[in-house]
Amino acid sequence: MLALKYRLRPRWGIELQYGYSSTGETVGNAGGFGALLILDHGVRTLAALGTLEEGPLQLGLGPALYVVRVVDEPQGIGGATDVSKLGVVVEAGFQHPRNSRFFVDLRAQYRWVGSVTIGPYTASLFDESAVLPVCAVSFIHAWFGIGVGFRL
């Protein structure tokens, strides 16, 4: 995640965030050695948070634009499906040392993306096929990160 923060007052600030979360892979097949269906999925996040700091602790809350991407891996021909959703980010963090140009940043976020309708996806091999029909999938997830920060 990349975050840019501006302090409005000693304890209050606004922060812009951009990041990508790989939310996993869905695998299915038809029969024992039949068609293999592999879907790789992830979420890009662009968020604007209001932040409150108390010592090394930080809380944040704000709206986010999420772009959910689903890629049909073995087919490759269909490319990727992108779906945009509005949602919310709730964050708790810890920064140490507090008054240094460089610092360690620990964060935990709850990213409320909501459900996205995906599909249908089909993989065929000879006379067998694996099908994932149109369905709603929840992409709500938690995110944890540790990194190094730099204050200007």
Tab-separated table of N, CA and C in Angstrom:
chain	number	residue	atom	x	y	z
A	1	MET	N	0.833	-1.168	0.000
A	1	MET	CA	0.000	0.000	0.000
A	1	MET	C	0.882	1.236	0.000
A	2	LEU	N	0.428	2.239	-0.726
A	2	LEU	CA	1.083	3.542	-0.739
A	2	LEU	C	0.131	4.524	-0.080
A	3	ALA	N	0.624	5.287	0.893
A	3	ALA	CA	-0.234	6.230	1.618
A	3	ALA	C	0.453	7.590	1.695
A	4	LEU	N	-0.318	8.635	1.435
A	4	LEU	CA	0.146	10.019	1.579
A	4	LEU	C	-0.763	10.702	2.594
A	5	LYS	N	-0.138	11.295	3.616
A	5	LYS	CA	-0.910	11.868	4.710
A	5	LYS	C	-0.602	13.350	4.863
A	6	TYR	N	-1.648	14.110	5.187
A	6	TYR	CA	-1.500	15.537	5.460
A	6	TYR	C	-2.148	15.825	6.808
A	7	ARG	N	-1.367	16.455	7.697
A	7	ARG	CA	-1.899	16.792	9.027
A	7	ARG	C	-2.666	18.106	8.949
A	8	LEU	N	-3.908	18.064	9.422
A	8	LEU	CA	-4.726	19.273	9.495
A	8	LEU	C	-4.502	19.997	10.816
A	9	ARG	N	-4.371	19.211	11.874
A	9	ARG	CA	-4.115	19.682	13.241
A	9	ARG	C	-3.192	18.662	13.881
A	10	PRO	N	-2.697	18.914	15.075
A	10	PRO	CA	-1.750	17.965	15.676
A	10	PRO	C	-2.253	16.523	15.753
A	11	ARG	N	-3.541	16.288	15.983
A	11	ARG	CA	-4.058	14.920	16.115
A	11	ARG	C	-4.882	14.474	14.912
A	12	TRP	N	-5.298	15.393	14.054
A	12	TRP	CA	-6.213	15.077	12.954
A	12	TRP	C	-5.510	15.201	11.609
A	13	GLY	N	-5.887	14.328	10.682
A	13	GLY	CA	-5.288	14.390	9.354
A	13	GLY	C	-6.187	13.755	8.305
A	14	ILE	N	-5.750	13.864	7.067
A	14	ILE	CA	-6.396	13.165	5.962
A	14	ILE	C	-5.319	12.346	5.258
A	15	GLU	N	-5.721	11.214	4.741
A	15	GLU	CA	-4.756	10.304	4.126
A	15	GLU	C	-5.351	9.707	2.861
A	16	LEU	N	-4.580	9.721	1.773
A	16	LEU	CA	-4.947	9.051	0.534
A	16	LEU	C	-4.170	7.748	0.467
A	17	GLN	N	-4.860	6.667	0.089
A	17	GLN	CA	-4.223	5.346	0.044
A	17	GLN	C	-4.517	4.672	-1.292
A	18	TYR	N	-3.510	3.942	-1.786
A	18	TYR	CA	-3.690	3.099	-2.964
A	18	TYR	C	-3.026	1.757	-2.663
A	19	GLY	N	-3.712	0.672	-3.007
A	19	GLY	CA	-3.115	-0.637	-2.758
A	19	GLY	C	-3.787	-1.727	-3.563
A	20	TYR	N	-3.169	-2.894	-3.561
A	20	TYR	CA	-3.709	-4.068	-4.237
A	20	TYR	C	-3.668	-5.247	-3.277
A	21	SER	N	-4.763	-5.989	-3.204
A	21	SER	CA	-4.837	-7.193	-2.382
A	21	SER	C	-5.186	-8.368	-3.273
A	22	SER	N	-4.337	-9.372	-3.288
A	22	SER	CA	-4.683	-10.611	-3.975
A	22	SER	C	-5.589	-11.381	-3.033
A	23	THR	N	-6.835	-11.589	-3.437
A	23	THR	CA	-7.788	-12.249	-2.542
A	23	THR	C	-7.849	-13.749	-2.772
A	24	GLY	N	-7.054	-14.271	-3.708
A	24	GLY	CA	-6.959	-15.715	-3.837
A	24	GLY	C	-7.234	-16.249	-5.214
A	25	GLU	N	-7.528	-17.538	-5.227
A	25	GLU	CA	-7.727	-18.267	-6.469
A	25	GLU	C	-8.845	-19.279	-6.241
A	26	THR	N	-9.703	-19.426	-7.234
A	26	THR	CA	-10.774	-20.411	-7.190
A	26	THR	C	-10.482	-21.459	-8.249
A	27	VAL	N	-10.493	-22.735	-7.865
A	27	VAL	CA	-10.148	-23.814	-8.790
A	27	VAL	C	-11.285	-24.834	-8.801
A	28	GLY	N	-11.625	-25.296	-10.006
A	28	GLY	CA	-12.642	-26.334	-10.135
A	28	GLY	C	-12.369	-27.154	-11.380
A	29	ASN	N	-12.916	-28.374	-11.427
A	29	ASN	CA	-12.734	-29.201	-12.617
A	29	ASN	C	-13.959	-30.069	-12.847
A	30	ALA	N	-14.023	-30.637	-14.033
A	30	ALA	CA	-15.115	-31.544	-14.386
A	30	ALA	C	-14.553	-32.952	-14.421
A	31	GLY	N	-15.009	-33.812	-13.529
A	31	GLY	CA	-14.502	-35.177	-13.495
A	31	GLY	C	-13.104	-35.227	-12.923
A	32	GLY	N	-12.506	-36.419	-12.956
A	32	GLY	CA	-11.172	-36.607	-12.393
A	32	GLY	C	-10.065	-35.913	-13.166
A	33	PHE	N	-10.058	-36.032	-14.500
A	33	PHE	CA	-8.996	-35.436	-15.304
A	33	PHE	C	-9.576	-34.488	-16.348
A	34	GLY	N	-10.737	-33.940	-16.061
A	34	GLY	CA	-11.444	-33.125	-17.042
A	34	GLY	C	-10.943	-31.698	-17.119
A	35	ALA	N	-11.804	-30.858	-17.627
A	35	ALA	CA	-11.485	-29.448	-17.822
A	35	ALA	C	-11.181	-28.781	-16.484
A	36	LEU	N	-10.182	-27.938	-16.471
A	36	LEU	CA	-9.750	-27.248	-15.256
A	36	LEU	C	-10.113	-25.769	-15.377
A	37	LEU	N	-10.826	-25.262	-14.379
A	37	LEU	CA	-11.221	-23.855	-14.331
A	37	LEU	C	-10.472	-23.199	-13.182
A	38	ILE	N	-9.666	-22.183	-13.490
A	38	ILE	CA	-8.891	-21.464	-12.468
A	38	ILE	C	-9.197	-19.979	-12.605
A	39	LEU	N	-9.693	-19.380	-11.530
A	39	LEU	CA	-9.978	-17.943	-11.498
A	39	LEU	C	-9.085	-17.290	-10.452
A	40	ASP	N	-8.288	-16.326	-10.881
A	40	ASP	CA	-7.430	-15.556	-9.987
A	40	ASP	C	-8.158	-14.239	-9.717
A	41	HIS	N	-8.252	-13.820	-8.441
A	41	HIS	CA	-8.976	-12.590	-8.155
A	41	HIS	C	-8.248	-11.714	-7.154
A	42	GLY	N	-8.465	-10.402	-7.286
A	42	GLY	CA	-7.844	-9.430	-6.402
A	42	GLY	C	-8.627	-8.133	-6.402
A	43	VAL	N	-8.249	-7.222	-5.501
A	43	VAL	CA	-8.958	-5.959	-5.329
A	43	VAL	C	-7.947	-4.815	-5.260
A	44	ARG	N	-8.125	-3.815	-6.144
A	44	ARG	CA	-7.369	-2.556	-6.047
A	44	ARG	C	-8.198	-1.589	-5.215
A	45	THR	N	-7.525	-0.812	-4.365
A	45	THR	CA	-8.201	0.100	-3.451
A	45	THR	C	-7.658	1.510	-3.610
A	46	LEU	N	-8.554	2.471	-3.733
A	46	LEU	CA	-8.212	3.895	-3.688
A	46	LEU	C	-9.113	4.494	-2.620
A	47	ALA	N	-8.517	4.992	-1.520
A	47	ALA	CA	-9.301	5.435	-0.373
A	47	ALA	C	-8.852	6.804	0.114
A	48	ALA	N	-9.789	7.533	0.728
A	48	ALA	CA	-9.520	8.810	1.386
A	48	ALA	C	-10.014	8.678	2.817
A	49	LEU	N	-9.083	8.722	3.772
A	49	LEU	CA	-9.434	8.506	5.172
A	49	LEU	C	-9.253	9.771	5.995
A	50	GLY	N	-10.148	9.953	6.928
A	50	GLY	CA	-9.925	10.918	7.992
A	50	GLY	C	-9.211	10.168	9.102
A	51	THR	N	-8.169	10.754	9.691
A	51	THR	CA	-7.385	10.043	10.703
A	51	THR	C	-7.336	10.808	12.021
A	52	LEU	N	-7.237	10.046	13.095
A	52	LEU	CA	-7.077	10.576	14.442
A	52	LEU	C	-5.899	9.859	15.076
A	53	GLU	N	-4.948	10.647	15.615
A	53	GLU	CA	-3.755	10.068	16.230
A	53	GLU	C	-3.741	10.343	17.728
A	54	GLU	N	-3.301	9.340	18.461
A	54	GLU	CA	-3.081	9.475	19.897
A	54	GLU	C	-1.748	8.799	20.201
A	55	GLY	N	-0.697	9.614	20.329
A	55	GLY	CA	0.641	9.046	20.500
A	55	GLY	C	1.007	8.259	19.250
A	56	PRO	N	1.485	7.019	19.416
A	56	PRO	CA	1.874	6.228	18.242
A	56	PRO	C	0.685	5.526	17.562
A	57	LEU	N	-0.504	5.626	18.163
A	57	LEU	CA	-1.679	4.939	17.611
A	57	LEU	C	-2.428	5.840	16.632
A	58	GLN	N	-3.002	5.214	15.601
A	58	GLN	CA	-3.770	5.954	14.605
A	58	GLN	C	-5.039	5.188	14.267
A	59	LEU	N	-6.157	5.906	14.170
A	59	LEU	CA	-7.417	5.347	13.705
A	59	LEU	C	-7.818	6.082	12.439
A	60	GLY	N	-8.414	5.366	11.498
A	60	GLY	CA	-8.833	5.991	10.249
A	60	GLY	C	-10.150	5.413	9.761
A	61	LEU	N	-10.893	6.241	9.039
A	61	LEU	CA	-12.178	5.836	8.485
A	61	LEU	C	-12.452	6.682	7.256
A	62	GLY	N	-12.940	6.032	6.191
A	62	GLY	CA	-13.273	6.808	5.012
A	62	GLY	C	-13.793	5.973	3.865
A	63	PRO	N	-14.268	6.679	2.831
A	63	PRO	CA	-14.789	5.995	1.645
A	63	PRO	C	-13.659	5.452	0.779
A	64	ALA	N	-14.010	4.439	-0.021
A	64	ALA	CA	-13.013	3.830	-0.908
A	64	ALA	C	-13.672	3.452	-2.228
A	65	LEU	N	-12.882	3.543	-3.276
A	65	LEU	CA	-13.271	3.003	-4.578
A	65	LEU	C	-12.493	1.714	-4.746
A	66	TYR	N	-13.218	0.614	-4.932
A	66	TYR	CA	-12.601	-0.690	-5.109
A	66	TYR	C	-12.784	-1.127	-6.561
A	67	VAL	N	-11.754	-1.722	-7.133
A	67	VAL	CA	-11.859	-2.339	-8.454
A	67	VAL	C	-11.513	-3.811	-8.273
A	68	VAL	N	-12.549	-4.650	-8.395
A	68	VAL	CA	-12.380	-6.095	-8.255
A	68	VAL	C	-12.005	-6.652	-9.621
A	69	ARG	N	-10.937	-7.445	-9.677
A	69	ARG	CA	-10.481	-8.047	-10.933
A	69	ARG	C	-10.529	-9.561	-10.817
A	70	VAL	N	-11.165	-10.197	-11.803
A	70	VAL	CA	-11.219	-11.657	-11.883
A	70	VAL	C	-10.616	-12.051	-13.217
A	71	VAL	N	-9.603	-12.929	-13.190
A	71	VAL	CA	-8.906	-13.370	-14.396
A	71	VAL	C	-9.117	-14.868	-14.564
A	72	ASP	N	-9.587	-15.266	-15.744
A	72	ASP	CA	-9.767	-16.673	-16.095
A	72	ASP	C	-8.409	-17.189	-16.561
A	73	GLU	N	-7.640	-17.793	-15.643
A	73	GLU	CA	-6.237	-18.149	-15.889
A	73	GLU	C	-5.972	-19.086	-17.066
A	74	PRO	N	-6.531	-20.302	-17.111
A	74	PRO	CA	-6.117	-21.199	-18.175
A	74	PRO	C	-6.589	-20.755	-19.557
A	75	GLN	N	-7.708	-20.052	-19.613
A	75	GLN	CA	-8.213	-19.625	-20.904
A	75	GLN	C	-7.364	-18.487	-21.449
A	76	GLY	N	-7.127	-17.478	-20.631
A	76	GLY	CA	-6.284	-16.366	-21.027
A	76	GLY	C	-6.865	-15.525	-22.141
A	77	ILE	N	-7.721	-16.107	-22.945
A	77	ILE	CA	-8.277	-15.422	-24.105
A	77	ILE	C	-9.248	-14.336	-23.666
A	78	GLY	N	-10.074	-14.653	-22.677
A	78	GLY	CA	-11.103	-13.720	-22.232
A	78	GLY	C	-10.549	-12.530	-21.472
A	79	GLY	N	-9.300	-12.603	-21.054
A	79	GLY	CA	-8.700	-11.509	-20.306
A	79	GLY	C	-9.267	-11.410	-18.911
A	80	ALA	N	-9.379	-10.185	-18.431
A	80	ALA	CA	-9.816	-9.950	-17.065
A	80	ALA	C	-11.153	-9.223	-17.051
A	81	THR	N	-11.903	-9.462	-15.989
A	81	THR	CA	-13.150	-8.750	-15.754
A	81	THR	C	-12.919	-7.809	-14.588
A	82	ASP	N	-13.159	-6.506	-14.787
A	82	ASP	CA	-13.034	-5.512	-13.728
A	82	ASP	C	-14.406	-4.969	-13.369
A	83	VAL	N	-14.689	-4.902	-12.064
A	83	VAL	CA	-15.945	-4.349	-11.571
A	83	VAL	C	-15.613	-3.321	-10.491
A	84	SER	N	-16.135	-2.090	-10.626
A	84	SER	CA	-15.894	-1.027	-9.642
A	84	SER	C	-17.009	-0.996	-8.610
A	85	LYS	N	-16.633	-0.783	-7.356
A	85	LYS	CA	-17.585	-0.708	-6.242
A	85	LYS	C	-17.155	0.396	-5.284
A	86	LEU	N	-18.133	1.071	-4.696
A	86	LEU	CA	-17.851	2.011	-3.618
A	86	LEU	C	-17.997	1.280	-2.294
A	87	GLY	N	-17.118	1.601	-1.352
A	87	GLY	CA	-17.171	0.939	-0.061
A	87	GLY	C	-16.529	1.796	1.016
A	88	VAL	N	-16.077	1.149	2.086
A	88	VAL	CA	-15.538	1.832	3.258
A	88	VAL	C	-14.272	1.116	3.730
A	89	VAL	N	-13.324	1.899	4.261
A	89	VAL	CA	-12.128	1.361	4.918
A	89	VAL	C	-12.141	1.823	6.374
A	90	VAL	N	-11.909	0.890	7.293
A	90	VAL	CA	-11.719	1.191	8.712
A	90	VAL	C	-10.314	0.717	9.057
A	91	GLU	N	-9.529	1.572	9.732
A	91	GLU	CA	-8.113	1.267	9.947
A	91	GLU	C	-7.684	1.553	11.374
A	92	ALA	N	-6.762	0.720	11.863
A	92	ALA	CA	-6.050	0.972	13.117
A	92	ALA	C	-4.574	0.764	12.822
A	93	GLY	N	-3.731	1.655	13.340
A	93	GLY	CA	-2.306	1.554	13.039
A	93	GLY	C	-1.432	1.970	14.206
A	94	PHE	N	-0.146	1.699	14.045
A	94	PHE	CA	0.861	2.015	15.054
A	94	PHE	C	2.124	2.455	14.318
A	95	GLN	N	2.664	3.628	14.712
A	95	GLN	CA	3.903	4.132	14.111
A	95	GLN	C	4.925	4.401	15.207
A	96	HIS	N	6.179	3.955	14.951
A	96	HIS	CA	7.246	4.164	15.937
A	96	HIS	C	8.587	4.294	15.227
A	97	PRO	N	9.458	5.172	15.607
A	97	PRO	CA	9.299	6.246	16.587
A	97	PRO	C	8.432	7.377	16.032
A	98	ARG	N	7.823	8.096	16.920
A	98	ARG	CA	6.821	9.102	16.572
A	98	ARG	C	7.419	10.357	15.951
A	99	ASN	N	8.528	10.845	16.441
A	99	ASN	CA	9.083	12.122	15.991
A	99	ASN	C	10.388	11.945	15.227
A	100	SER	N	10.414	10.988	14.330
A	100	SER	CA	11.601	10.705	13.534
A	100	SER	C	11.231	10.781	12.054
A	101	ARG	N	12.218	11.088	11.209
A	101	ARG	CA	11.949	11.158	9.769
A	101	ARG	C	11.553	9.776	9.224
A	102	PHE	N	12.215	8.716	9.681
A	102	PHE	CA	11.879	7.346	9.269
A	102	PHE	C	11.170	6.647	10.421
A	103	PHE	N	10.236	5.773	10.107
A	103	PHE	CA	9.479	5.082	11.145
A	103	PHE	C	8.977	3.745	10.623
A	104	VAL	N	8.633	2.862	11.562
A	104	VAL	CA	8.000	1.586	11.241
A	104	VAL	C	6.489	1.796	11.347
A	105	ASP	N	5.767	1.283	10.374
A	105	ASP	CA	4.317	1.481	10.300
A	105	ASP	C	3.622	0.120	10.292
A	106	LEU	N	2.809	-0.157	11.307
A	106	LEU	CA	1.996	-1.379	11.383
A	106	LEU	C	0.542	-0.972	11.183
A	107	ARG	N	-0.184	-1.696	10.317
A	107	ARG	CA	-1.583	-1.340	10.069
A	107	ARG	C	-2.453	-2.578	9.937
A	108	ALA	N	-3.711	-2.410	10.346
A	108	ALA	CA	-4.747	-3.415	10.132
A	108	ALA	C	-5.954	-2.678	9.567
A	109	GLN	N	-6.541	-3.229	8.513
A	109	GLN	CA	-7.700	-2.601	7.888
A	109	GLN	C	-8.816	-3.612	7.682
A	110	TYR	N	-10.037	-3.114	7.765
A	110	TYR	CA	-11.219	-3.863	7.364
A	110	TYR	C	-11.734	-3.154	6.123
A	111	ARG	N	-11.773	-3.877	5.011
A	111	ARG	CA	-12.170	-3.287	3.731
A	111	ARG	C	-13.535	-3.842	3.320
A	112	TRP	N	-14.555	-2.998	3.461
A	112	TRP	CA	-15.908	-3.398	3.112
A	112	TRP	C	-16.116	-3.103	1.628
A	113	VAL	N	-16.020	-4.149	0.811
A	113	VAL	CA	-16.162	-4.031	-0.634
A	113	VAL	C	-17.594	-4.354	-1.043
A	114	GLY	N	-18.204	-5.288	-0.359
A	114	GLY	CA	-19.534	-5.744	-0.728
A	114	GLY	C	-19.449	-6.895	-1.713
A	115	SER	N	-20.594	-7.238	-2.300
A	115	SER	CA	-20.668	-8.359	-3.239
A	115	SER	C	-20.548	-7.868	-4.679
A	116	VAL	N	-19.933	-8.697	-5.495
A	116	VAL	CA	-19.756	-8.416	-6.915
A	116	VAL	C	-20.320	-9.600	-7.691
A	117	THR	N	-21.065	-9.321	-8.750
A	117	THR	CA	-21.590	-10.385	-9.600
A	117	THR	C	-20.535	-10.741	-10.634
A	118	ILE	N	-20.157	-12.031	-10.687
A	118	ILE	CA	-19.151	-12.499	-11.648
A	118	ILE	C	-19.726	-13.670	-12.439
A	119	GLY	N	-19.067	-13.990	-13.533
A	119	GLY	CA	-19.424	-15.173	-14.310
A	119	GLY	C	-20.280	-14.836	-15.507
A	120	PRO	N	-20.651	-15.808	-16.259
A	120	PRO	CA	-20.256	-17.212	-16.126
A	120	PRO	C	-18.853	-17.446	-16.690
A	121	TYR	N	-18.178	-18.461	-16.159
A	121	TYR	CA	-16.870	-18.889	-16.653
A	121	TYR	C	-16.960	-20.365	-17.012
A	122	THR	N	-16.380	-20.734	-18.140
A	122	THR	CA	-16.429	-22.117	-18.610
A	122	THR	C	-15.057	-22.546	-19.084
A	123	ALA	N	-14.679	-23.764	-18.723
A	123	ALA	CA	-13.450	-24.382	-19.235
A	123	ALA	C	-13.844	-25.731	-19.828
A	124	SER	N	-13.351	-26.027	-21.021
A	124	SER	CA	-13.705	-27.284	-21.698
A	124	SER	C	-12.457	-28.060	-22.068
A	125	LEU	N	-12.575	-29.382	-22.007
A	125	LEU	CA	-11.522	-30.279	-22.455
A	125	LEU	C	-12.207	-31.512	-23.020
A	126	PHE	N	-12.029	-31.740	-24.291
A	126	PHE	CA	-12.699	-32.833	-24.994
A	126	PHE	C	-14.203	-32.704	-24.820
A	127	ASP	N	-14.853	-33.683	-24.198
A	127	ASP	CA	-16.310	-33.627	-24.062
A	127	ASP	C	-16.739	-33.226	-22.636
A	128	GLU	N	-15.795	-32.785	-21.796
A	128	GLU	CA	-16.123	-32.374	-20.435
A	128	GLU	C	-15.944	-30.868	-20.296
A	129	SER	N	-16.770	-30.267	-19.432
A	129	SER	CA	-16.614	-28.836	-19.179
A	129	SER	C	-16.887	-28.536	-17.713
A	130	ALA	N	-16.178	-27.545	-17.200
A	130	ALA	CA	-16.381	-27.042	-15.842
A	130	ALA	C	-16.997	-25.659	-15.980
A	131	VAL	N	-18.068	-25.403	-15.258
A	131	VAL	CA	-18.796	-24.144	-15.392
A	131	VAL	C	-18.989	-23.513	-14.022
A	132	LEU	N	-18.674	-22.232	-13.922
A	132	LEU	CA	-19.045	-21.427	-12.766
A	132	LEU	C	-20.118	-20.473	-13.273
A	133	PRO	N	-21.371	-20.652	-12.842
A	133	PRO	CA	-22.449	-19.798	-13.347
A	133	PRO	C	-22.349	-18.380	-12.777
A	134	VAL	N	-23.177	-17.498	-13.277
A	134	VAL	CA	-23.246	-16.141	-12.743
A	134	VAL	C	-23.604	-16.245	-11.262
A	135	CYS	N	-22.821	-15.558	-10.419
A	135	CYS	CA	-23.071	-15.610	-8.986
A	135	CYS	C	-22.543	-14.350	-8.311
A	136	ALA	N	-23.054	-14.078	-7.129
A	136	ALA	CA	-22.583	-12.949	-6.325
A	136	ALA	C	-21.512	-13.460	-5.368
A	137	VAL	N	-20.373	-12.757	-5.329
A	137	VAL	CA	-19.246	-13.146	-4.481
A	137	VAL	C	-18.873	-11.966	-3.588
A	138	SER	N	-18.732	-12.207	-2.306
A	138	SER	CA	-18.338	-11.158	-1.367
A	138	SER	C	-16.815	-10.992	-1.393
A	139	PHE	N	-16.354	-9.763	-1.552
A	139	PHE	CA	-14.922	-9.476	-1.532
A	139	PHE	C	-14.526	-8.672	-0.302
A	140	ILE	N	-15.358	-8.669	0.730
A	140	ILE	CA	-15.015	-8.029	1.997
A	140	ILE	C	-13.820	-8.776	2.574
A	141	HIS	N	-12.812	-8.027	3.042
A	141	HIS	CA	-11.627	-8.700	3.575
A	141	HIS	C	-10.890	-7.823	4.581
A	142	ALA	N	-10.050	-8.465	5.374
A	142	ALA	CA	-9.149	-7.777	6.301
A	142	ALA	C	-7.774	-7.724	5.645
A	143	TRP	N	-7.025	-6.682	5.976
A	143	TRP	CA	-5.680	-6.500	5.423
A	143	TRP	C	-4.761	-6.112	6.572
A	144	PHE	N	-3.571	-6.704	6.592
A	144	PHE	CA	-2.562	-6.399	7.610
A	144	PHE	C	-1.265	-6.058	6.896
A	145	GLY	N	-0.576	-5.032	7.375
A	145	GLY	CA	0.672	-4.639	6.730
A	145	GLY	C	1.684	-4.092	7.702
A	146	ILE	N	2.950	-4.221	7.311
A	146	ILE	CA	4.067	-3.635	8.049
A	146	ILE	C	4.993	-3.032	7.011
A	147	GLY	N	5.494	-1.845	7.291
A	147	GLY	CA	6.378	-1.188	6.343
A	147	GLY	C	7.195	-0.103	7.000
A	148	VAL	N	7.974	0.571	6.195
A	148	VAL	CA	8.798	1.683	6.639
A	148	VAL	C	8.214	2.951	6.041
A	149	GLY	N	8.084	3.990	6.853
A	149	GLY	CA	7.556	5.260	6.388
A	149	GLY	C	8.608	6.342	6.403
A	150	PHE	N	8.314	7.433	5.698
A	150	PHE	CA	9.223	8.577	5.583
A	150	PHE	C	8.401	9.849	5.713
A	151	ARG	N	8.782	10.732	6.646
A	151	ARG	CA	8.103	12.017	6.848
A	151	ARG	C	8.898	13.115	6.158
A	152	LEU	N	8.195	13.963	5.425
A	152	LEU	CA	8.858	15.111	4.774
A	152	LEU	C	9.025	16.258	5.724
